[in-house]
Amino acid sequence: MNDRLFIFDTTLRDGEQSPGASMTKEEKLRIARQLERLGVDVIEAGFAAASPGDADAIRTIAETIQNSTVCSLARANERDIHAAGGAIKPARSGRIHTFIATSPIHMEKKLRMQPDQVVEAAVKAVRLAREYSDDVEFSAEDAVRSDMDFLVRIFTEVIKAGATTLNVPDTVGYSIPALWGERMKQLIERVPDSNKVIWSTHCHNDLGMAVANSLAAVMNGARQVECTINGLGERAGNASLEEIVMAVRTRKDVFHCDTRIDATQIVPASKLVSTITGYPVQPNKAIVGANAFAHESGIHQDGVLKHRETYEIMRAEDVGWHANRLTLGKLSGRNAFRTKLSELGIVLDSEEALNAAFARFKDLADKKREIFDEDLQALVSDEGYAAGQERYKLVSMKVCSETGEIPHAQLVFTDDGAEKQAAGDGSGPVDATFKALESVVNSGAELLLYSVNNITSGTDAQGEVTVRLAQDGRVVNGQGADTDIVVASAKAYLHALNKLHSKRERAHPQV
């Protein structure tokens, strides 16, 4: 009988620490619902002590999610533990995940603590966390560069204190699979009562080996993997959930364990996270990239036509690449629209929100012959900034671009409800649009990224634009979608400006 491999998703916590990927409470809740539908065992919903907004988002997710454990991260101190305990209190199944650094460089340079003090703090944190939940996870931050004897010591003590899951993180993405697997094996062999806890691993992708290291840990006894949708995360990211799940499932001859993940929800989860965070998925990304199941070579095409398994080790439909056409059109009613949103896990808070989304759907149906699920996800995300939270909103625009002439843009937008006009020239229609906006707004923000992706196929497809702006050390992503790329660009720029002005943007402690 295969062992159970638990999937711990940290998209909403570690993934959110990607530059500009900060999410609103409503966006986090949408992703959490999709993670529950995906079958994730543990959803790390955030870092409660980071801000009141983070704590509120965790609490809302804890009140909503029924079939996954909801977890909050906490440093090994009383303030963090109390904040995490309060945030997960409404959860049907709640977990506190506490951590402290264990490597010599972290203990000396960052914590300025002696090893005995670190062990004492870890034990105290676990005992306090047990007052809030029987499900307590302990992580030894920077375990990759920690002394093995010290890891054995601290893990032994936190088991005695009541930890039920022990996480061994490659915090800086430094390890390689052979060494990481051996480290996991030694810890399980040397720590007393190691069979009474679940061993976990959390790997970063700085050297491109997060998934390989995670799988090496699984082969050597780890039964929980901490990962994110699309590999989102700090720096080069985390281990990709989709790659972990499908590697274990595809190679059952090697991995004698399996997950409870509903793989058909992988692609929908990937697209949702990409849409909300503004981080596009590269076409050649394993499992969820647009080219993951495409065959260009004539030899490959011939082989697949004759027998699929000649060149495909997975079926595209098994991970969610199936027909996604929406059986709605411009004649469809509100009830059918609401039902389809529910099927996609999209819950609108009020009739007003539903009416606004339905009106946008009707407008889109007039422009596009076919509507896809991805169109709806983008439509709702585009609508997601409630009117009361928008400072800037596009009213209308006109752009002229002609060969041999300087492109010119004219826009009408509102600033706190007051209508304003802007005009500007640029090297192209998008450049002219941004310069026109800045001539009035004068934000002083630096444009770090401009990215365009088609949401679906076809020349009438909506284009999804991501704009990343930096201002006074803060980085935000703005998204906009429209069948007109220039309009989508204006929406994305204004969305980013709105985020810069929003009090809900907050800095996250680095973990």
Coordinates of C-alpha atoms in Angstrom, one line a residue:
M1 CA 0.0 0.0 0.0
N2 CA 1.3 3.4 -0.9
D3 CA 2.0 6.0 1.8
R4 CA 0.1 9.3 1.8
L5 CA 2.1 12.3 0.7
F6 CA 0.7 15.5 2.1
I7 CA 0.7 18.7 0.0
F8 CA 1.3 21.9 1.9
D9 CA 0.6 24.9 -0.3
T10 CA 2.2 28.2 0.6
T11 CA 1.1 30.2 -2.5
L12 CA -0.7 32.7 -0.2
R13 CA 2.2 33.2 2.1
D14 CA 5.6 32.5 0.5
G15 CA 4.2 33.0 -3.0
E16 CA 2.9 36.4 -2.0
Q17 CA 6.4 37.5 -1.1
S18 CA 7.3 37.6 -4.8
P19 CA 7.8 41.3 -5.9
G20 CA 4.5 42.9 -6.6
A21 CA 2.4 39.7 -5.9
S22 CA 0.6 41.1 -2.9
M23 CA -3.0 40.1 -2.9
T24 CA -6.2 41.5 -1.5
K25 CA -8.3 39.5 1.0
E26 CA -10.8 38.8 -1.8
E27 CA -8.1 37.5 -4.1
K28 CA -6.6 35.3 -1.4
L29 CA -10.0 33.8 -0.7
R30 CA -10.6 33.0 -4.4
I31 CA -7.3 31.2 -4.5
A32 CA -7.9 29.4 -1.2
R33 CA -11.3 28.1 -2.6
Q34 CA -9.4 26.8 -5.7
L35 CA -6.8 25.1 -3.5
E36 CA -9.5 23.4 -1.6
R37 CA -11.1 22.2 -4.8
L38 CA -7.6 21.0 -5.9
G39 CA -7.4 18.9 -2.8
V40 CA -4.5 20.6 -1.0
D41 CA -4.0 19.2 2.5
V42 CA -2.7 22.3 4.1
I43 CA -3.2 25.9 3.0
E44 CA -0.7 28.3 4.5
A45 CA -2.9 31.3 4.3
G46 CA -0.4 33.9 5.4
F47 CA 1.7 35.4 8.2
A48 CA -0.8 36.7 10.8
A49 CA 1.8 38.9 12.6
A50 CA 2.8 40.6 9.4
S51 CA -0.2 43.0 9.4
P52 CA -3.8 43.3 10.5
G53 CA -4.7 42.8 6.9
D54 CA -2.9 39.5 6.7
A55 CA -4.5 38.3 10.0
D56 CA -7.9 39.3 8.7
A57 CA -7.4 37.4 5.4
I58 CA -6.3 34.3 7.3
R59 CA -9.3 34.5 9.6
T60 CA -11.7 34.9 6.6
I61 CA -10.1 31.9 4.9
A62 CA -10.3 29.9 8.1
E63 CA -14.0 30.7 8.3
T64 CA -14.6 29.6 4.7
I65 CA -12.5 26.5 4.0
Q66 CA -13.9 23.2 5.2
N67 CA -11.8 20.4 3.6
S68 CA -8.3 21.7 4.0
T69 CA -6.2 22.6 7.1
V70 CA -5.7 26.4 7.3
C71 CA -2.3 27.4 8.6
S72 CA -0.6 30.6 9.7
L73 CA 3.1 31.1 9.9
A74 CA 4.7 32.5 13.1
R75 CA 8.2 33.3 14.3
A76 CA 9.2 31.6 17.5
N77 CA 8.0 34.4 19.8
E78 CA 4.8 35.0 21.8
R79 CA 3.5 37.9 19.7
D80 CA 3.5 35.9 16.5
I81 CA 2.1 32.7 18.1
H82 CA -0.8 34.7 19.7
A83 CA -1.5 36.4 16.3
A84 CA -1.5 33.1 14.5
G85 CA -3.6 31.3 17.1
G86 CA -6.3 34.0 16.9
A87 CA -6.3 34.0 13.1
I88 CA -6.8 30.3 12.7
K89 CA -9.3 30.0 15.5
P90 CA -12.4 29.8 13.3
A91 CA -10.9 27.0 11.2
R92 CA -12.5 23.5 11.1
S93 CA -8.9 22.3 11.0
G94 CA -6.1 24.8 12.0
R95 CA -2.4 24.6 12.2
I96 CA 0.3 26.9 13.5
H97 CA 3.6 26.8 11.7
T98 CA 6.4 28.2 13.8
F99 CA 10.1 28.6 12.9
I100 CA 13.5 29.7 14.0
A101 CA 16.8 29.8 12.2
T102 CA 19.3 27.1 13.1
S103 CA 22.3 27.7 10.9
P104 CA 25.5 29.2 12.5
I105 CA 25.4 32.3 10.2
H106 CA 21.7 33.0 10.9
M107 CA 22.0 32.4 14.7
E108 CA 25.1 34.6 15.0
K109 CA 24.4 37.4 12.4
K110 CA 20.6 37.6 12.3
L111 CA 19.3 36.3 15.6
R112 CA 22.3 37.2 17.7
M113 CA 21.5 34.2 19.9
Q114 CA 23.4 31.2 21.3
P115 CA 22.4 27.7 20.2
D116 CA 21.0 27.0 23.7
Q117 CA 18.8 30.1 23.4
V118 CA 17.5 29.0 20.0
V119 CA 16.5 25.6 21.3
E120 CA 14.8 27.2 24.3
A121 CA 12.9 29.6 22.0
A122 CA 11.8 26.8 19.7
V123 CA 10.5 24.6 22.6
K124 CA 8.7 27.6 24.2
A125 CA 7.0 28.5 20.8
V126 CA 5.8 25.0 20.2
R127 CA 4.4 24.6 23.7
L128 CA 2.6 28.0 23.3
A129 CA 1.3 27.0 19.9
R130 CA -0.1 23.8 21.3
E131 CA -2.4 25.9 23.5
Y132 CA -4.2 27.0 20.3
S133 CA -4.0 23.8 18.2
D134 CA -3.0 20.2 18.4
D135 CA -1.5 20.5 14.9
V136 CA 1.8 22.3 15.3
E137 CA 4.6 22.4 12.7
F138 CA 8.1 23.4 13.4
S139 CA 10.7 24.6 10.8
A140 CA 14.4 24.9 11.2
E141 CA 15.1 27.8 9.0
D142 CA 18.2 27.4 6.8
A143 CA 18.5 23.8 7.7
V144 CA 20.6 23.3 4.5
R145 CA 23.5 25.2 6.2
S146 CA 22.8 24.0 9.8
D147 CA 25.0 21.6 11.7
M148 CA 23.5 18.1 11.6
D149 CA 24.0 17.4 15.3
F150 CA 22.3 20.7 16.2
L151 CA 19.4 19.8 13.9
V152 CA 19.0 16.4 15.6
R153 CA 19.0 18.2 19.0
I154 CA 16.4 20.8 18.2
F155 CA 14.1 18.4 16.4
T156 CA 14.3 16.0 19.3
E157 CA 13.3 18.8 21.8
V158 CA 10.4 20.1 19.7
I159 CA 8.9 16.6 19.4
K160 CA 9.0 16.4 23.2
A161 CA 7.3 19.8 23.3
G162 CA 4.4 18.6 21.0
A163 CA 5.3 19.4 17.4
T164 CA 3.5 17.1 15.0
T165 CA 5.2 18.0 11.7
L166 CA 8.9 18.8 11.3
N167 CA 10.0 20.8 8.3
V168 CA 13.5 20.8 6.9
P169 CA 13.8 23.8 4.6
D170 CA 16.4 24.6 2.0
T171 CA 15.7 28.3 2.6
V172 CA 18.3 29.7 0.3
G173 CA 18.1 27.1 -2.5
Y174 CA 21.6 25.9 -1.9
S175 CA 21.4 22.1 -1.8
I176 CA 21.5 19.4 -4.5
P177 CA 19.3 16.3 -4.6
A178 CA 21.8 13.7 -3.5
L179 CA 22.9 15.7 -0.5
W180 CA 19.3 16.8 0.4
G181 CA 18.0 13.2 0.3
E182 CA 20.9 12.0 2.5
R183 CA 20.2 14.8 5.0
M184 CA 16.6 13.9 5.3
K185 CA 17.5 10.2 5.7
Q186 CA 20.0 10.9 8.5
L187 CA 17.6 13.1 10.4
I188 CA 14.8 10.5 10.4
E189 CA 17.3 7.8 11.5
R190 CA 18.9 9.9 14.2
V191 CA 16.0 11.8 15.8
P192 CA 14.3 9.8 18.6
D193 CA 10.6 9.2 18.0
S194 CA 10.9 10.4 14.4
N195 CA 8.2 7.9 13.5
K196 CA 5.7 9.9 15.6
V197 CA 5.8 13.0 13.3
I198 CA 5.4 13.9 9.7
W199 CA 8.7 14.9 8.0
S200 CA 8.4 17.8 5.6
T201 CA 10.6 19.7 3.2
H202 CA 10.4 23.2 1.8
C203 CA 12.9 24.0 -1.0
H204 CA 13.7 27.1 -2.9
N205 CA 14.7 27.3 -6.5
D206 CA 17.8 29.5 -6.6
L207 CA 19.8 26.8 -8.4
G208 CA 16.8 25.4 -10.3
M209 CA 16.6 22.3 -8.2
A210 CA 13.6 22.9 -5.8
V211 CA 11.5 20.2 -7.3
A212 CA 14.4 17.7 -7.6
N213 CA 15.5 18.4 -4.0
S214 CA 11.9 17.9 -2.7
L215 CA 11.5 14.6 -4.6
A216 CA 14.9 13.4 -3.2
A217 CA 13.5 14.2 0.3
V218 CA 10.3 12.2 -0.5
M219 CA 12.4 9.2 -1.6
N220 CA 14.2 9.3 1.7
G221 CA 11.2 9.5 4.0
A222 CA 9.6 13.0 3.8
R223 CA 5.8 12.7 3.6
Q224 CA 4.9 16.4 3.3
V225 CA 6.1 18.7 0.6
E226 CA 5.8 22.5 0.8
C227 CA 5.2 24.0 -2.6
T228 CA 3.4 26.7 -4.6
I229 CA 1.2 27.0 -7.7
N230 CA 3.5 27.7 -10.7
G231 CA 6.5 27.7 -8.4
L232 CA 5.7 31.2 -7.2
G233 CA 7.8 32.5 -4.4
E234 CA 10.7 34.7 -3.1
R235 CA 13.7 35.2 -5.4
A236 CA 13.7 32.3 -8.0
G237 CA 10.6 30.8 -6.4
N238 CA 9.6 27.5 -4.6
A239 CA 9.0 24.0 -5.7
S240 CA 6.1 23.8 -8.1
L241 CA 3.1 22.0 -6.8
E242 CA 2.1 20.7 -10.2
E243 CA 5.5 19.2 -10.9
I244 CA 5.7 17.5 -7.5
V245 CA 2.2 16.0 -7.8
M246 CA 2.6 14.7 -11.3
A247 CA 6.1 13.4 -10.8
V248 CA 4.9 11.3 -7.9
R249 CA 1.8 10.1 -9.8
T250 CA 3.6 9.4 -13.1
R251 CA 6.5 7.5 -11.5
K252 CA 4.7 5.2 -9.1
D253 CA 7.4 2.7 -9.7
V254 CA 9.8 5.0 -7.9
F255 CA 7.7 7.0 -5.4
H256 CA 5.8 4.6 -3.2
C257 CA 3.3 7.3 -2.1
D258 CA 0.5 9.4 -3.6
T259 CA -1.4 12.6 -2.9
R260 CA -5.1 13.3 -2.7
I261 CA -4.8 16.0 -5.3
D262 CA -7.5 16.3 -8.0
A263 CA -5.1 16.7 -10.9
T264 CA -7.8 18.0 -13.2
Q265 CA -7.8 21.2 -11.1
I266 CA -4.1 21.9 -11.7
V267 CA -4.4 24.0 -14.8
P268 CA -7.4 26.0 -13.5
A269 CA -5.4 26.7 -10.4
S270 CA -2.4 27.7 -12.4
K271 CA -4.3 30.1 -14.5
L272 CA -6.1 31.7 -11.6
V273 CA -2.9 32.3 -9.7
S274 CA -1.3 33.8 -12.8
T275 CA -4.2 36.1 -13.4
I276 CA -4.4 37.4 -9.8
T277 CA -0.7 37.8 -9.2
G278 CA 0.3 39.1 -12.6
Y279 CA 3.0 36.5 -13.0
P280 CA 2.6 34.8 -16.4
V281 CA 3.4 31.2 -16.9
Q282 CA 6.2 30.6 -19.4
P283 CA 5.1 28.6 -22.4
N284 CA 7.6 25.8 -21.9
K285 CA 6.7 25.4 -18.1
A286 CA 6.2 21.7 -17.2
I287 CA 2.6 20.6 -16.8
V288 CA 0.9 24.0 -17.0
G289 CA 2.8 25.8 -19.8
A290 CA 1.0 26.4 -23.1
N291 CA 3.5 24.2 -24.9
A292 CA 3.6 21.4 -22.3
F293 CA 1.6 19.0 -24.5
A294 CA 2.4 20.6 -27.9
H295 CA 4.4 18.7 -30.5
E296 CA 6.3 20.5 -33.3
S297 CA 8.6 17.8 -34.6
G298 CA 7.2 15.8 -37.5
I299 CA 8.6 12.6 -35.9
H300 CA 6.9 13.4 -32.6
Q301 CA 3.6 14.3 -34.3
D302 CA 3.6 11.0 -36.3
G303 CA 4.4 9.0 -33.1
V304 CA 1.7 10.6 -31.0
L305 CA -0.9 10.2 -33.8
K306 CA -0.1 6.5 -34.0
H307 CA 0.1 5.9 -30.2
R308 CA 0.0 8.7 -27.7
E309 CA 2.4 7.2 -25.2
T310 CA 5.3 7.2 -27.7
Y311 CA 6.0 10.8 -26.7
E312 CA 3.5 11.7 -23.9
I313 CA 3.9 10.4 -20.4
M314 CA 0.8 12.1 -19.2
R315 CA -2.6 13.0 -20.7
A316 CA -3.3 16.7 -21.1
E317 CA -6.8 16.2 -19.9
D318 CA -5.7 14.6 -16.7
V319 CA -4.1 17.9 -15.4
G320 CA -7.0 20.1 -16.6
W321 CA -6.1 20.8 -20.3
H322 CA -9.6 19.9 -21.5
A323 CA -12.4 21.8 -23.2
N324 CA -12.9 25.0 -21.4
R325 CA -15.4 26.7 -23.7
L326 CA -18.2 28.5 -21.8
T327 CA -21.6 27.5 -23.1
L328 CA -22.9 31.0 -22.5
G329 CA -23.4 33.9 -24.9
K330 CA -24.8 37.4 -25.1
L331 CA -28.4 35.9 -24.8
S332 CA -27.6 34.0 -21.6
G333 CA -29.3 35.1 -18.4
R334 CA -28.0 36.1 -15.0
N335 CA -28.8 32.8 -13.4
A336 CA -26.8 30.8 -15.9
F337 CA -24.0 33.3 -15.5
R338 CA -24.1 33.0 -11.7
T339 CA -24.1 29.1 -11.9
K340 CA -21.0 29.1 -14.2
L341 CA -19.2 31.5 -11.8
S342 CA -20.0 29.1 -9.0
E343 CA -18.6 26.1 -11.0
L344 CA -15.4 28.1 -11.3
G345 CA -15.2 28.8 -7.6
I346 CA -16.0 32.5 -8.0
V347 CA -18.3 33.8 -5.3
L348 CA -19.4 37.5 -5.6
D349 CA -20.3 39.1 -2.3
S350 CA -23.4 41.0 -3.4
E351 CA -26.1 41.4 -6.1
E352 CA -24.4 44.7 -7.0
A353 CA -21.1 42.9 -7.7
L354 CA -23.0 40.2 -9.7
N355 CA -24.8 42.8 -11.8
A356 CA -21.5 44.6 -12.5
A357 CA -19.8 41.4 -13.6
F358 CA -22.8 40.4 -15.7
A359 CA -22.8 43.7 -17.5
R360 CA -19.1 43.3 -18.2
F361 CA -19.8 39.8 -19.5
K362 CA -22.4 41.1 -21.9
D363 CA -20.0 43.7 -23.2
L364 CA -17.4 41.0 -23.7
A365 CA -19.8 38.7 -25.4
D366 CA -20.6 41.5 -28.0
K367 CA -16.8 41.6 -28.8
K368 CA -16.0 37.9 -28.8
R369 CA -17.7 35.1 -30.6
E370 CA -16.5 32.5 -28.0
I371 CA -16.1 33.0 -24.3
F372 CA -13.8 30.8 -22.2
D373 CA -13.4 30.1 -18.5
E374 CA -10.2 32.1 -18.5
D375 CA -12.1 35.1 -19.9
L376 CA -14.4 34.9 -16.9
Q377 CA -11.5 34.7 -14.4
A378 CA -9.9 37.7 -16.0
L379 CA -13.2 39.5 -16.1
V380 CA -13.8 39.1 -12.4
S381 CA -10.2 40.0 -11.5
D382 CA -10.5 43.1 -13.6
E383 CA -13.7 44.0 -11.8
G384 CA -12.1 43.0 -8.4
Y385 CA -11.2 46.5 -7.3
A386 CA -14.4 47.7 -5.9
A387 CA -15.4 51.2 -6.9
G388 CA -15.0 52.5 -3.3
Q389 CA -11.3 51.4 -3.3
E390 CA -10.4 52.9 -6.7
R391 CA -8.7 56.2 -6.8
Y392 CA -8.2 56.1 -10.6
K393 CA -10.6 54.7 -13.1
L394 CA -10.5 54.7 -16.9
V395 CA -13.4 56.4 -18.6
S396 CA -12.4 56.6 -22.3
M397 CA -9.4 56.8 -24.5
K398 CA -8.4 57.5 -28.1
V399 CA -5.0 56.5 -29.5
C400 CA -3.6 57.4 -32.9
S401 CA -0.7 55.4 -34.4
E402 CA 0.3 55.8 -38.0
T403 CA 3.4 54.8 -39.9
G404 CA 5.8 57.8 -40.0
E405 CA 3.9 59.7 -37.4
I406 CA 4.5 60.1 -33.6
P407 CA 1.9 58.0 -31.7
H408 CA -0.5 60.1 -29.7
A409 CA -2.9 59.2 -26.8
Q410 CA -5.8 61.1 -25.3
L411 CA -7.5 59.7 -22.1
V412 CA -10.3 60.6 -19.8
F413 CA -10.1 59.1 -16.3
T414 CA -11.4 59.8 -12.9
D415 CA -9.3 60.8 -9.9
D416 CA -11.3 60.3 -6.7
G417 CA -14.4 60.8 -8.7
A418 CA -13.2 64.0 -10.5
E419 CA -12.9 63.6 -14.2
K420 CA -9.6 64.5 -15.7
Q421 CA -8.1 64.6 -19.2
A422 CA -4.6 63.6 -20.3
A423 CA -2.7 63.6 -23.5
G424 CA 0.8 62.5 -24.5
D425 CA 3.1 61.4 -27.3
G426 CA 5.4 58.3 -27.2
S427 CA 7.4 55.9 -29.2
G428 CA 4.4 53.6 -29.5
P429 CA 0.7 53.7 -28.5
V430 CA 1.3 52.1 -25.1
D431 CA 4.2 54.4 -24.4
A432 CA 2.1 57.4 -25.3
T433 CA -0.7 56.1 -23.1
F434 CA 1.6 55.8 -20.0
K435 CA 3.2 59.2 -20.6
A436 CA -0.2 60.8 -20.9
L437 CA -1.3 59.3 -17.6
E438 CA 1.9 60.4 -15.9
S439 CA 1.6 63.9 -17.2
V440 CA -1.4 64.3 -14.9
V441 CA -0.8 61.8 -12.1
N442 CA 2.9 62.6 -11.6
S443 CA 3.3 59.4 -9.5
G444 CA 7.1 59.3 -10.0
A445 CA 6.8 55.5 -10.1
E446 CA 9.4 53.5 -12.1
L447 CA 8.1 51.0 -14.7
L448 CA 9.9 47.7 -13.9
L449 CA 7.9 45.3 -16.1
Y450 CA 5.4 45.5 -19.0
S451 CA 4.1 42.1 -20.1
V452 CA 1.3 41.1 -22.5
N453 CA -0.2 37.6 -22.7
N454 CA -3.2 36.3 -24.6
I455 CA -5.8 34.8 -22.3
T456 CA -7.2 32.5 -24.9
S457 CA -6.5 31.7 -28.6
G458 CA -7.7 33.6 -31.6
T459 CA -7.3 37.1 -33.0
D460 CA -10.3 38.2 -30.9
A461 CA -8.8 36.9 -27.7
Q462 CA -8.5 39.2 -24.7
G463 CA -5.1 40.4 -24.0
E464 CA -3.9 40.4 -20.4
V465 CA -1.4 43.1 -19.5
T466 CA 0.8 43.2 -16.4
V467 CA 2.5 46.4 -15.3
R468 CA 4.9 46.4 -12.4
L469 CA 5.7 49.7 -10.8
A470 CA 8.1 50.7 -8.0
Q471 CA 7.7 53.7 -5.8
D472 CA 9.7 54.5 -2.6
G473 CA 10.8 50.9 -2.2
R474 CA 7.3 49.4 -2.8
V475 CA 6.6 47.2 -5.7
V476 CA 3.2 46.4 -7.1
N477 CA 1.7 44.6 -10.0
G478 CA -1.3 45.9 -11.9
Q479 CA -3.4 43.9 -14.3
G480 CA -5.8 44.8 -17.1
A481 CA -7.7 42.7 -19.6
D482 CA -9.4 43.8 -22.8
T483 CA -9.7 42.7 -26.4
D484 CA -7.9 45.9 -27.2
I485 CA -4.3 45.7 -25.9
V486 CA -3.8 49.4 -25.5
V487 CA -7.0 49.7 -23.4
A488 CA -5.8 46.7 -21.3
S489 CA -2.5 48.5 -20.9
A490 CA -4.2 51.7 -19.6
K491 CA -6.3 49.6 -17.2
A492 CA -3.2 47.8 -15.9
Y493 CA -1.3 51.0 -15.3
L494 CA -4.2 52.6 -13.4
H495 CA -4.6 49.3 -11.4
A496 CA -1.0 49.5 -10.4
L497 CA -1.4 53.2 -9.4
N498 CA -4.4 52.2 -7.3
K499 CA -2.4 49.6 -5.5
L500 CA 0.3 52.1 -4.7
H501 CA -2.3 54.4 -3.2
S502 CA -4.0 51.6 -1.3
K503 CA -3.4 51.3 2.5
R504 CA -3.8 47.5 2.1
E505 CA -0.4 47.2 0.6
R506 CA 2.0 46.0 3.3
A507 CA 5.5 44.9 3.7
H508 CA 6.1 41.2 4.7
P509 CA 8.9 40.1 7.1
Q510 CA 11.4 38.1 5.1
V511 CA 11.2 34.4 6.0

